[in-house]
Amino acid sequence: MTNKQKDDIYYVCCLIEFIARKTKNHRQDIIQYFTKKDLERQLRLAEVNHCLSFEQVSDELIEDFNIQDGMFDTVSECRYEVPSVTSIGMLYQELVLAIMKKEDAAQGIIDIFSSFITDEISDFNSNVYYTNPDYLRCSYLEGKMLV
């Protein structure tokens, strides 16, 4: 996998995180709006779209896919400093790269963002997003947070 492909995965993960925060949705809810083909397209467009603001790209996707507002507000409920979209995007990128098969990035993104792990990471009042990425990978593979 090239560095460009890894950067594209990072961008799409950040974009999903941004959209989820903006619309106050669970990350699992956001990923359901996109088909694998849609994500493959976003990965292809990432190199161009990263020159635009997340606000602009997310507004277009929210409108194009009719993404509705939810009530999962992880930012305002956070009692501590909220981790940046890019910090969380990097964590998701690491997870996608660790679990994807045959360089199928779109499916890896779907698999990670459809899992329980996203609500765990999105609880900014916990320390899950600061934990070792390998612990998160093992927890994801086990289907629950390991003790």
Short mmCIF file of N, CA and C in Angstrom, two decimals:
data_model
loop_
_atom_site.label_atom_id
_atom_site.label_comp_id
_atom_site.label_asym_id
_atom_site.label_seq_id
_atom_site.Cartn_x
_atom_site.Cartn_y
_atom_site.Cartn_z
N MET A 1 0.85 -1.18 0.00
CA MET A 1 0.00 0.00 0.00
C MET A 1 0.89 1.24 0.00
N THR A 2 0.56 2.18 -0.85
CA THR A 2 1.36 3.39 -0.96
C THR A 2 1.00 4.39 0.13
N ASN A 3 1.88 5.36 0.34
CA ASN A 3 1.59 6.41 1.31
C ASN A 3 0.38 7.23 0.87
N LYS A 4 0.20 7.42 -0.42
CA LYS A 4 -0.96 8.15 -0.93
C LYS A 4 -2.25 7.42 -0.54
N GLN A 5 -2.27 6.10 -0.71
CA GLN A 5 -3.45 5.32 -0.34
C GLN A 5 -3.73 5.41 1.16
N LYS A 6 -2.68 5.38 1.97
CA LYS A 6 -2.84 5.52 3.41
C LYS A 6 -3.38 6.90 3.76
N ASP A 7 -2.89 7.93 3.06
CA ASP A 7 -3.38 9.29 3.28
C ASP A 7 -4.86 9.41 2.89
N ASP A 8 -5.25 8.73 1.82
CA ASP A 8 -6.64 8.75 1.38
C ASP A 8 -7.55 8.12 2.43
N ILE A 9 -7.10 7.02 3.03
CA ILE A 9 -7.86 6.37 4.10
C ILE A 9 -7.98 7.33 5.29
N TYR A 10 -6.89 7.95 5.64
CA TYR A 10 -6.88 8.92 6.74
C TYR A 10 -7.89 10.03 6.48
N TYR A 11 -7.87 10.59 5.27
CA TYR A 11 -8.79 11.67 4.93
C TYR A 11 -10.24 11.23 5.07
N VAL A 12 -10.58 10.08 4.52
CA VAL A 12 -11.97 9.60 4.57
C VAL A 12 -12.39 9.32 6.02
N CYS A 13 -11.50 8.77 6.83
CA CYS A 13 -11.81 8.54 8.24
C CYS A 13 -12.06 9.86 8.97
N CYS A 14 -11.24 10.86 8.70
CA CYS A 14 -11.45 12.18 9.29
C CYS A 14 -12.77 12.78 8.84
N LEU A 15 -13.08 12.61 7.58
CA LEU A 15 -14.32 13.15 7.03
C LEU A 15 -15.54 12.51 7.69
N ILE A 16 -15.51 11.21 7.88
CA ILE A 16 -16.63 10.52 8.55
C ILE A 16 -16.75 11.03 9.98
N GLU A 17 -15.65 11.18 10.68
CA GLU A 17 -15.67 11.71 12.05
C GLU A 17 -16.24 13.13 12.06
N PHE A 18 -15.83 13.95 11.10
CA PHE A 18 -16.31 15.32 11.03
C PHE A 18 -17.82 15.36 10.79
N ILE A 19 -18.29 14.56 9.85
CA ILE A 19 -19.73 14.52 9.54
C ILE A 19 -20.51 14.05 10.76
N ALA A 20 -20.01 13.04 11.46
CA ALA A 20 -20.70 12.52 12.64
C ALA A 20 -20.81 13.59 13.72
N ARG A 21 -19.73 14.32 13.94
CA ARG A 21 -19.78 15.39 14.94
C ARG A 21 -20.73 16.50 14.51
N LYS A 22 -20.64 16.87 13.25
CA LYS A 22 -21.47 17.98 12.74
C LYS A 22 -22.96 17.65 12.81
N THR A 23 -23.30 16.42 12.50
CA THR A 23 -24.72 16.02 12.49
C THR A 23 -25.16 15.36 13.80
N LYS A 24 -24.24 15.23 14.74
CA LYS A 24 -24.52 14.61 16.05
C LYS A 24 -25.07 13.19 15.90
N ASN A 25 -24.34 12.40 15.14
CA ASN A 25 -24.72 11.02 14.89
C ASN A 25 -23.64 10.06 15.37
N HIS A 26 -24.07 8.84 15.65
CA HIS A 26 -23.11 7.76 15.89
C HIS A 26 -22.37 7.52 14.58
N ARG A 27 -21.13 7.12 14.69
CA ARG A 27 -20.34 6.85 13.49
C ARG A 27 -20.95 5.69 12.70
N GLN A 28 -21.56 4.73 13.41
CA GLN A 28 -22.22 3.61 12.73
C GLN A 28 -23.40 4.11 11.88
N ASP A 29 -24.07 5.15 12.36
CA ASP A 29 -25.20 5.70 11.59
C ASP A 29 -24.71 6.39 10.32
N ILE A 30 -23.60 7.11 10.42
CA ILE A 30 -23.06 7.81 9.24
C ILE A 30 -22.62 6.81 8.18
N ILE A 31 -21.91 5.77 8.57
CA ILE A 31 -21.38 4.84 7.57
C ILE A 31 -22.50 4.13 6.81
N GLN A 32 -23.67 4.02 7.42
CA GLN A 32 -24.79 3.35 6.75
C GLN A 32 -25.33 4.15 5.56
N TYR A 33 -25.03 5.42 5.51
CA TYR A 33 -25.47 6.24 4.37
C TYR A 33 -24.66 5.93 3.11
N PHE A 34 -23.50 5.32 3.27
CA PHE A 34 -22.59 5.11 2.15
C PHE A 34 -22.50 3.64 1.77
N THR A 35 -22.54 3.38 0.48
CA THR A 35 -22.26 2.04 -0.01
C THR A 35 -20.75 1.89 -0.15
N LYS A 36 -20.33 0.69 -0.39
CA LYS A 36 -18.91 0.45 -0.63
C LYS A 36 -18.44 1.26 -1.84
N LYS A 37 -19.27 1.31 -2.86
CA LYS A 37 -18.94 2.07 -4.06
C LYS A 37 -18.80 3.56 -3.74
N ASP A 38 -19.67 4.08 -2.88
CA ASP A 38 -19.57 5.49 -2.46
C ASP A 38 -18.24 5.75 -1.76
N LEU A 39 -17.85 4.84 -0.88
CA LEU A 39 -16.58 5.00 -0.16
C LEU A 39 -15.39 4.88 -1.10
N GLU A 40 -15.46 3.99 -2.05
CA GLU A 40 -14.39 3.88 -3.05
C GLU A 40 -14.24 5.19 -3.81
N ARG A 41 -15.37 5.81 -4.11
CA ARG A 41 -15.35 7.12 -4.80
C ARG A 41 -14.72 8.17 -3.90
N GLN A 42 -15.08 8.19 -2.62
CA GLN A 42 -14.50 9.17 -1.70
C GLN A 42 -13.00 8.95 -1.54
N LEU A 43 -12.57 7.72 -1.57
CA LEU A 43 -11.13 7.43 -1.50
C LEU A 43 -10.42 7.95 -2.76
N ARG A 44 -11.06 7.80 -3.91
CA ARG A 44 -10.47 8.32 -5.15
C ARG A 44 -10.41 9.85 -5.14
N LEU A 45 -11.44 10.48 -4.57
CA LEU A 45 -11.52 11.95 -4.54
C LEU A 45 -10.72 12.57 -3.41
N ALA A 46 -10.24 11.78 -2.50
CA ALA A 46 -9.58 12.31 -1.30
C ALA A 46 -8.42 13.24 -1.62
N GLU A 47 -7.64 12.89 -2.61
CA GLU A 47 -6.47 13.71 -2.95
C GLU A 47 -6.88 15.12 -3.36
N VAL A 48 -7.99 15.24 -4.04
CA VAL A 48 -8.50 16.55 -4.45
C VAL A 48 -9.26 17.21 -3.30
N ASN A 49 -10.11 16.45 -2.64
CA ASN A 49 -10.96 17.01 -1.58
C ASN A 49 -10.17 17.50 -0.38
N HIS A 50 -9.00 16.94 -0.13
CA HIS A 50 -8.26 17.41 1.04
C HIS A 50 -7.79 18.85 0.89
N CYS A 51 -7.85 19.38 -0.33
CA CYS A 51 -7.52 20.79 -0.56
C CYS A 51 -8.68 21.70 -0.17
N LEU A 52 -9.85 21.12 0.01
CA LEU A 52 -11.04 21.87 0.43
C LEU A 52 -11.22 21.72 1.93
N SER A 53 -12.06 22.54 2.50
CA SER A 53 -12.31 22.43 3.94
C SER A 53 -13.23 21.24 4.21
N PHE A 54 -13.07 20.68 5.41
CA PHE A 54 -13.99 19.61 5.82
C PHE A 54 -15.42 20.12 5.79
N GLU A 55 -15.62 21.39 6.16
CA GLU A 55 -16.95 21.98 6.18
C GLU A 55 -17.61 21.89 4.79
N GLN A 56 -16.87 22.29 3.77
CA GLN A 56 -17.42 22.29 2.42
C GLN A 56 -17.73 20.87 1.95
N VAL A 57 -16.78 19.97 2.09
CA VAL A 57 -16.97 18.60 1.62
C VAL A 57 -18.09 17.93 2.41
N SER A 58 -18.10 18.13 3.72
CA SER A 58 -19.14 17.49 4.54
C SER A 58 -20.52 18.06 4.21
N ASP A 59 -20.61 19.36 4.00
CA ASP A 59 -21.91 19.95 3.63
C ASP A 59 -22.45 19.32 2.35
N GLU A 60 -21.57 19.14 1.37
CA GLU A 60 -21.99 18.52 0.11
C GLU A 60 -22.46 17.08 0.33
N LEU A 61 -21.72 16.31 1.12
CA LEU A 61 -22.11 14.92 1.37
C LEU A 61 -23.38 14.84 2.21
N ILE A 62 -23.51 15.70 3.19
CA ILE A 62 -24.73 15.72 4.02
C ILE A 62 -25.94 15.99 3.15
N GLU A 63 -25.79 16.92 2.23
CA GLU A 63 -26.90 17.23 1.32
C GLU A 63 -27.13 16.11 0.31
N ASP A 64 -26.07 15.64 -0.34
CA ASP A 64 -26.20 14.61 -1.38
C ASP A 64 -26.78 13.30 -0.84
N PHE A 65 -26.42 12.93 0.39
CA PHE A 65 -26.87 11.67 0.97
C PHE A 65 -28.02 11.85 1.96
N ASN A 66 -28.49 13.11 2.08
CA ASN A 66 -29.62 13.42 2.96
C ASN A 66 -29.38 12.89 4.38
N ILE A 67 -28.20 13.21 4.92
CA ILE A 67 -27.84 12.77 6.27
C ILE A 67 -28.57 13.64 7.28
N GLN A 68 -29.38 13.00 8.09
CA GLN A 68 -30.21 13.71 9.07
C GLN A 68 -29.43 13.94 10.36
N ASP A 69 -29.81 15.00 11.07
CA ASP A 69 -29.21 15.26 12.38
C ASP A 69 -29.68 14.22 13.39
N GLY A 70 -28.78 13.89 14.29
CA GLY A 70 -29.08 12.95 15.36
C GLY A 70 -28.99 13.64 16.71
N MET A 71 -28.84 12.82 17.75
CA MET A 71 -28.77 13.37 19.11
C MET A 71 -27.55 12.84 19.87
N PHE A 72 -26.56 12.34 19.16
CA PHE A 72 -25.36 11.77 19.78
C PHE A 72 -24.27 12.85 19.74
N ASP A 73 -24.28 13.72 20.74
CA ASP A 73 -23.38 14.87 20.76
C ASP A 73 -22.21 14.58 21.69
N THR A 74 -21.16 14.06 21.13
CA THR A 74 -20.00 13.69 21.94
C THR A 74 -19.14 14.89 22.30
N VAL A 75 -19.28 15.98 21.57
CA VAL A 75 -18.45 17.14 21.81
C VAL A 75 -18.95 17.95 23.00
N SER A 76 -20.22 18.31 23.01
CA SER A 76 -20.72 19.16 24.10
C SER A 76 -20.79 18.40 25.42
N GLU A 77 -20.88 17.08 25.36
CA GLU A 77 -20.94 16.27 26.58
C GLU A 77 -19.55 15.98 27.17
N CYS A 78 -18.51 16.37 26.44
CA CYS A 78 -17.16 16.07 26.90
C CYS A 78 -16.75 17.00 28.04
N ARG A 79 -16.27 16.42 29.11
CA ARG A 79 -15.83 17.20 30.28
C ARG A 79 -14.37 17.62 30.17
N TYR A 80 -13.67 17.13 29.17
CA TYR A 80 -12.25 17.39 29.01
C TYR A 80 -12.01 18.01 27.64
N GLU A 81 -10.76 18.19 27.30
CA GLU A 81 -10.44 18.72 25.98
C GLU A 81 -10.84 17.69 24.92
N VAL A 82 -11.61 18.14 23.96
CA VAL A 82 -12.10 17.25 22.90
C VAL A 82 -10.94 16.96 21.94
N PRO A 83 -10.69 15.68 21.67
CA PRO A 83 -9.64 15.37 20.69
C PRO A 83 -10.04 15.88 19.31
N SER A 84 -9.07 16.28 18.54
CA SER A 84 -9.35 16.83 17.22
C SER A 84 -9.90 15.75 16.28
N VAL A 85 -10.58 16.21 15.27
CA VAL A 85 -11.10 15.31 14.23
C VAL A 85 -9.94 14.56 13.60
N THR A 86 -8.83 15.24 13.38
CA THR A 86 -7.69 14.60 12.73
C THR A 86 -7.02 13.57 13.64
N SER A 87 -7.02 13.82 14.95
CA SER A 87 -6.45 12.83 15.88
C SER A 87 -7.28 11.55 15.86
N ILE A 88 -8.59 11.72 15.89
CA ILE A 88 -9.48 10.55 15.86
C ILE A 88 -9.41 9.88 14.48
N GLY A 89 -9.33 10.69 13.44
CA GLY A 89 -9.19 10.13 12.09
C GLY A 89 -7.95 9.27 11.95
N MET A 90 -6.86 9.71 12.58
CA MET A 90 -5.62 8.93 12.53
C MET A 90 -5.79 7.60 13.26
N LEU A 91 -6.50 7.62 14.38
CA LEU A 91 -6.75 6.39 15.12
C LEU A 91 -7.57 5.42 14.26
N TYR A 92 -8.62 5.94 13.61
CA TYR A 92 -9.42 5.08 12.73
C TYR A 92 -8.59 4.57 11.56
N GLN A 93 -7.74 5.41 11.00
CA GLN A 93 -6.89 4.97 9.90
C GLN A 93 -6.02 3.79 10.33
N GLU A 94 -5.43 3.89 11.51
CA GLU A 94 -4.59 2.80 12.01
C GLU A 94 -5.39 1.51 12.16
N LEU A 95 -6.62 1.63 12.66
CA LEU A 95 -7.47 0.44 12.80
C LEU A 95 -7.83 -0.15 11.45
N VAL A 96 -8.19 0.70 10.50
CA VAL A 96 -8.54 0.21 9.16
C VAL A 96 -7.35 -0.51 8.54
N LEU A 97 -6.18 0.11 8.61
CA LEU A 97 -4.99 -0.52 8.03
C LEU A 97 -4.66 -1.84 8.71
N ALA A 98 -4.95 -1.95 10.01
CA ALA A 98 -4.63 -3.16 10.76
C ALA A 98 -5.57 -4.32 10.45
N ILE A 99 -6.81 -4.03 10.05
CA ILE A 99 -7.79 -5.13 9.87
C ILE A 99 -8.19 -5.39 8.43
N MET A 100 -7.88 -4.48 7.52
CA MET A 100 -8.38 -4.66 6.15
C MET A 100 -7.68 -5.82 5.45
N LYS A 101 -8.43 -6.43 4.57
CA LYS A 101 -7.93 -7.58 3.83
C LYS A 101 -7.73 -7.20 2.36
N LYS A 102 -6.66 -7.70 1.78
CA LYS A 102 -6.38 -7.54 0.34
C LYS A 102 -6.45 -6.09 -0.10
N GLU A 103 -5.97 -5.19 0.74
CA GLU A 103 -5.94 -3.76 0.42
C GLU A 103 -7.31 -3.23 0.01
N ASP A 104 -8.36 -3.77 0.60
CA ASP A 104 -9.72 -3.30 0.34
C ASP A 104 -10.08 -2.25 1.39
N ALA A 105 -9.63 -1.03 1.14
CA ALA A 105 -9.79 0.05 2.12
C ALA A 105 -11.25 0.38 2.37
N ALA A 106 -12.06 0.41 1.33
CA ALA A 106 -13.48 0.76 1.50
C ALA A 106 -14.16 -0.24 2.44
N GLN A 107 -13.89 -1.52 2.26
CA GLN A 107 -14.50 -2.52 3.14
C GLN A 107 -13.94 -2.40 4.55
N GLY A 108 -12.66 -2.11 4.68
CA GLY A 108 -12.06 -1.91 6.00
C GLY A 108 -12.71 -0.75 6.74
N ILE A 109 -12.98 0.34 6.02
CA ILE A 109 -13.66 1.50 6.62
C ILE A 109 -15.06 1.11 7.06
N ILE A 110 -15.77 0.41 6.20
CA ILE A 110 -17.12 -0.05 6.56
C ILE A 110 -17.07 -0.93 7.80
N ASP A 111 -16.15 -1.87 7.83
CA ASP A 111 -16.06 -2.80 8.95
C ASP A 111 -15.78 -2.08 10.27
N ILE A 112 -14.82 -1.17 10.27
CA ILE A 112 -14.49 -0.46 11.51
C ILE A 112 -15.62 0.46 11.93
N PHE A 113 -16.13 1.27 11.01
CA PHE A 113 -17.14 2.25 11.38
C PHE A 113 -18.51 1.63 11.65
N SER A 114 -18.70 0.38 11.29
CA SER A 114 -19.96 -0.31 11.58
C SER A 114 -19.91 -1.04 12.92
N SER A 115 -18.78 -1.02 13.58
CA SER A 115 -18.61 -1.84 14.78
C SER A 115 -18.84 -1.05 16.07
N PHE A 116 -18.91 -1.79 17.15
CA PHE A 116 -19.09 -1.24 18.48
C PHE A 116 -17.96 -0.29 18.88
N ILE A 117 -16.80 -0.48 18.29
CA ILE A 117 -15.60 0.24 18.72
C ILE A 117 -15.75 1.75 18.54
N THR A 118 -16.59 2.17 17.58
CA THR A 118 -16.72 3.61 17.34
C THR A 118 -17.37 4.34 18.51
N ASP A 119 -18.37 3.73 19.14
CA ASP A 119 -18.97 4.37 20.32
C ASP A 119 -17.99 4.42 21.48
N GLU A 120 -17.15 3.42 21.59
CA GLU A 120 -16.13 3.41 22.64
C GLU A 120 -15.12 4.54 22.40
N ILE A 121 -14.67 4.68 21.16
CA ILE A 121 -13.72 5.73 20.82
C ILE A 121 -14.37 7.11 20.97
N SER A 122 -15.65 7.22 20.64
CA SER A 122 -16.35 8.50 20.68
C SER A 122 -16.71 8.96 22.08
N ASP A 123 -16.53 8.12 23.06
CA ASP A 123 -16.77 8.54 24.44
C ASP A 123 -15.54 9.30 24.90
N PHE A 124 -15.55 10.61 24.66
CA PHE A 124 -14.39 11.44 24.95
C PHE A 124 -14.19 11.66 26.45
N ASN A 125 -15.11 11.17 27.27
CA ASN A 125 -14.93 11.22 28.72
C ASN A 125 -14.19 10.00 29.24
N SER A 126 -13.90 9.06 28.36
CA SER A 126 -13.11 7.88 28.73
C SER A 126 -11.70 8.08 28.16
N ASN A 127 -10.89 7.11 28.36
CA ASN A 127 -9.52 7.20 27.82
C ASN A 127 -9.31 6.24 26.66
N VAL A 128 -10.38 5.71 26.08
CA VAL A 128 -10.25 4.71 25.03
C VAL A 128 -9.46 5.24 23.84
N TYR A 129 -9.74 6.48 23.43
CA TYR A 129 -9.06 7.00 22.24
C TYR A 129 -7.57 7.25 22.48
N TYR A 130 -7.13 7.23 23.74
CA TYR A 130 -5.72 7.37 24.06
C TYR A 130 -5.00 6.03 24.20
N THR A 131 -5.74 4.94 24.19
CA THR A 131 -5.13 3.64 24.46
C THR A 131 -4.30 3.16 23.26
N ASN A 132 -3.54 2.15 23.51
CA ASN A 132 -2.68 1.55 22.50
C ASN A 132 -3.52 1.07 21.31
N PRO A 133 -3.15 1.45 20.10
CA PRO A 133 -3.91 1.02 18.92
C PRO A 133 -4.01 -0.51 18.79
N ASP A 134 -3.00 -1.23 19.26
CA ASP A 134 -3.06 -2.68 19.19
C ASP A 134 -4.13 -3.23 20.13
N TYR A 135 -4.31 -2.59 21.28
CA TYR A 135 -5.38 -2.96 22.20
C TYR A 135 -6.74 -2.75 21.52
N LEU A 136 -6.90 -1.65 20.83
CA LEU A 136 -8.15 -1.39 20.12
C LEU A 136 -8.38 -2.41 19.01
N ARG A 137 -7.32 -2.75 18.30
CA ARG A 137 -7.43 -3.76 17.24
C ARG A 137 -7.86 -5.10 17.82
N CYS A 138 -7.22 -5.50 18.90
CA CYS A 138 -7.56 -6.78 19.54
C CYS A 138 -8.99 -6.75 20.08
N SER A 139 -9.40 -5.64 20.64
CA SER A 139 -10.77 -5.51 21.15
C SER A 139 -11.76 -5.60 19.99
N TYR A 140 -11.46 -4.92 18.90
CA TYR A 140 -12.32 -4.98 17.72
C TYR A 140 -12.46 -6.42 17.25
N LEU A 141 -11.35 -7.11 17.13
CA LEU A 141 -11.36 -8.50 16.65
C LEU A 141 -12.11 -9.42 17.60
N GLU A 142 -12.06 -9.10 18.90
CA GLU A 142 -12.77 -9.91 19.91
C GLU A 142 -14.26 -9.57 19.97
N GLY A 143 -14.63 -8.40 19.45
CA GLY A 143 -16.04 -7.99 19.45
C GLY A 143 -16.48 -7.32 20.75
N LYS A 144 -15.53 -6.99 21.61
CA LYS A 144 -15.82 -6.30 22.86
C LYS A 144 -14.52 -5.71 23.40
N MET A 145 -14.66 -4.75 24.30
CA MET A 145 -13.47 -4.16 24.90
C MET A 145 -12.86 -5.20 25.85
N LEU A 146 -11.57 -5.42 25.68
CA LEU A 146 -10.86 -6.39 26.51
C LEU A 146 -10.54 -5.77 27.86
N VAL A 147 -10.54 -6.60 28.87
CA VAL A 147 -10.24 -6.11 30.21
C VAL A 147 -8.78 -6.20 30.49
#
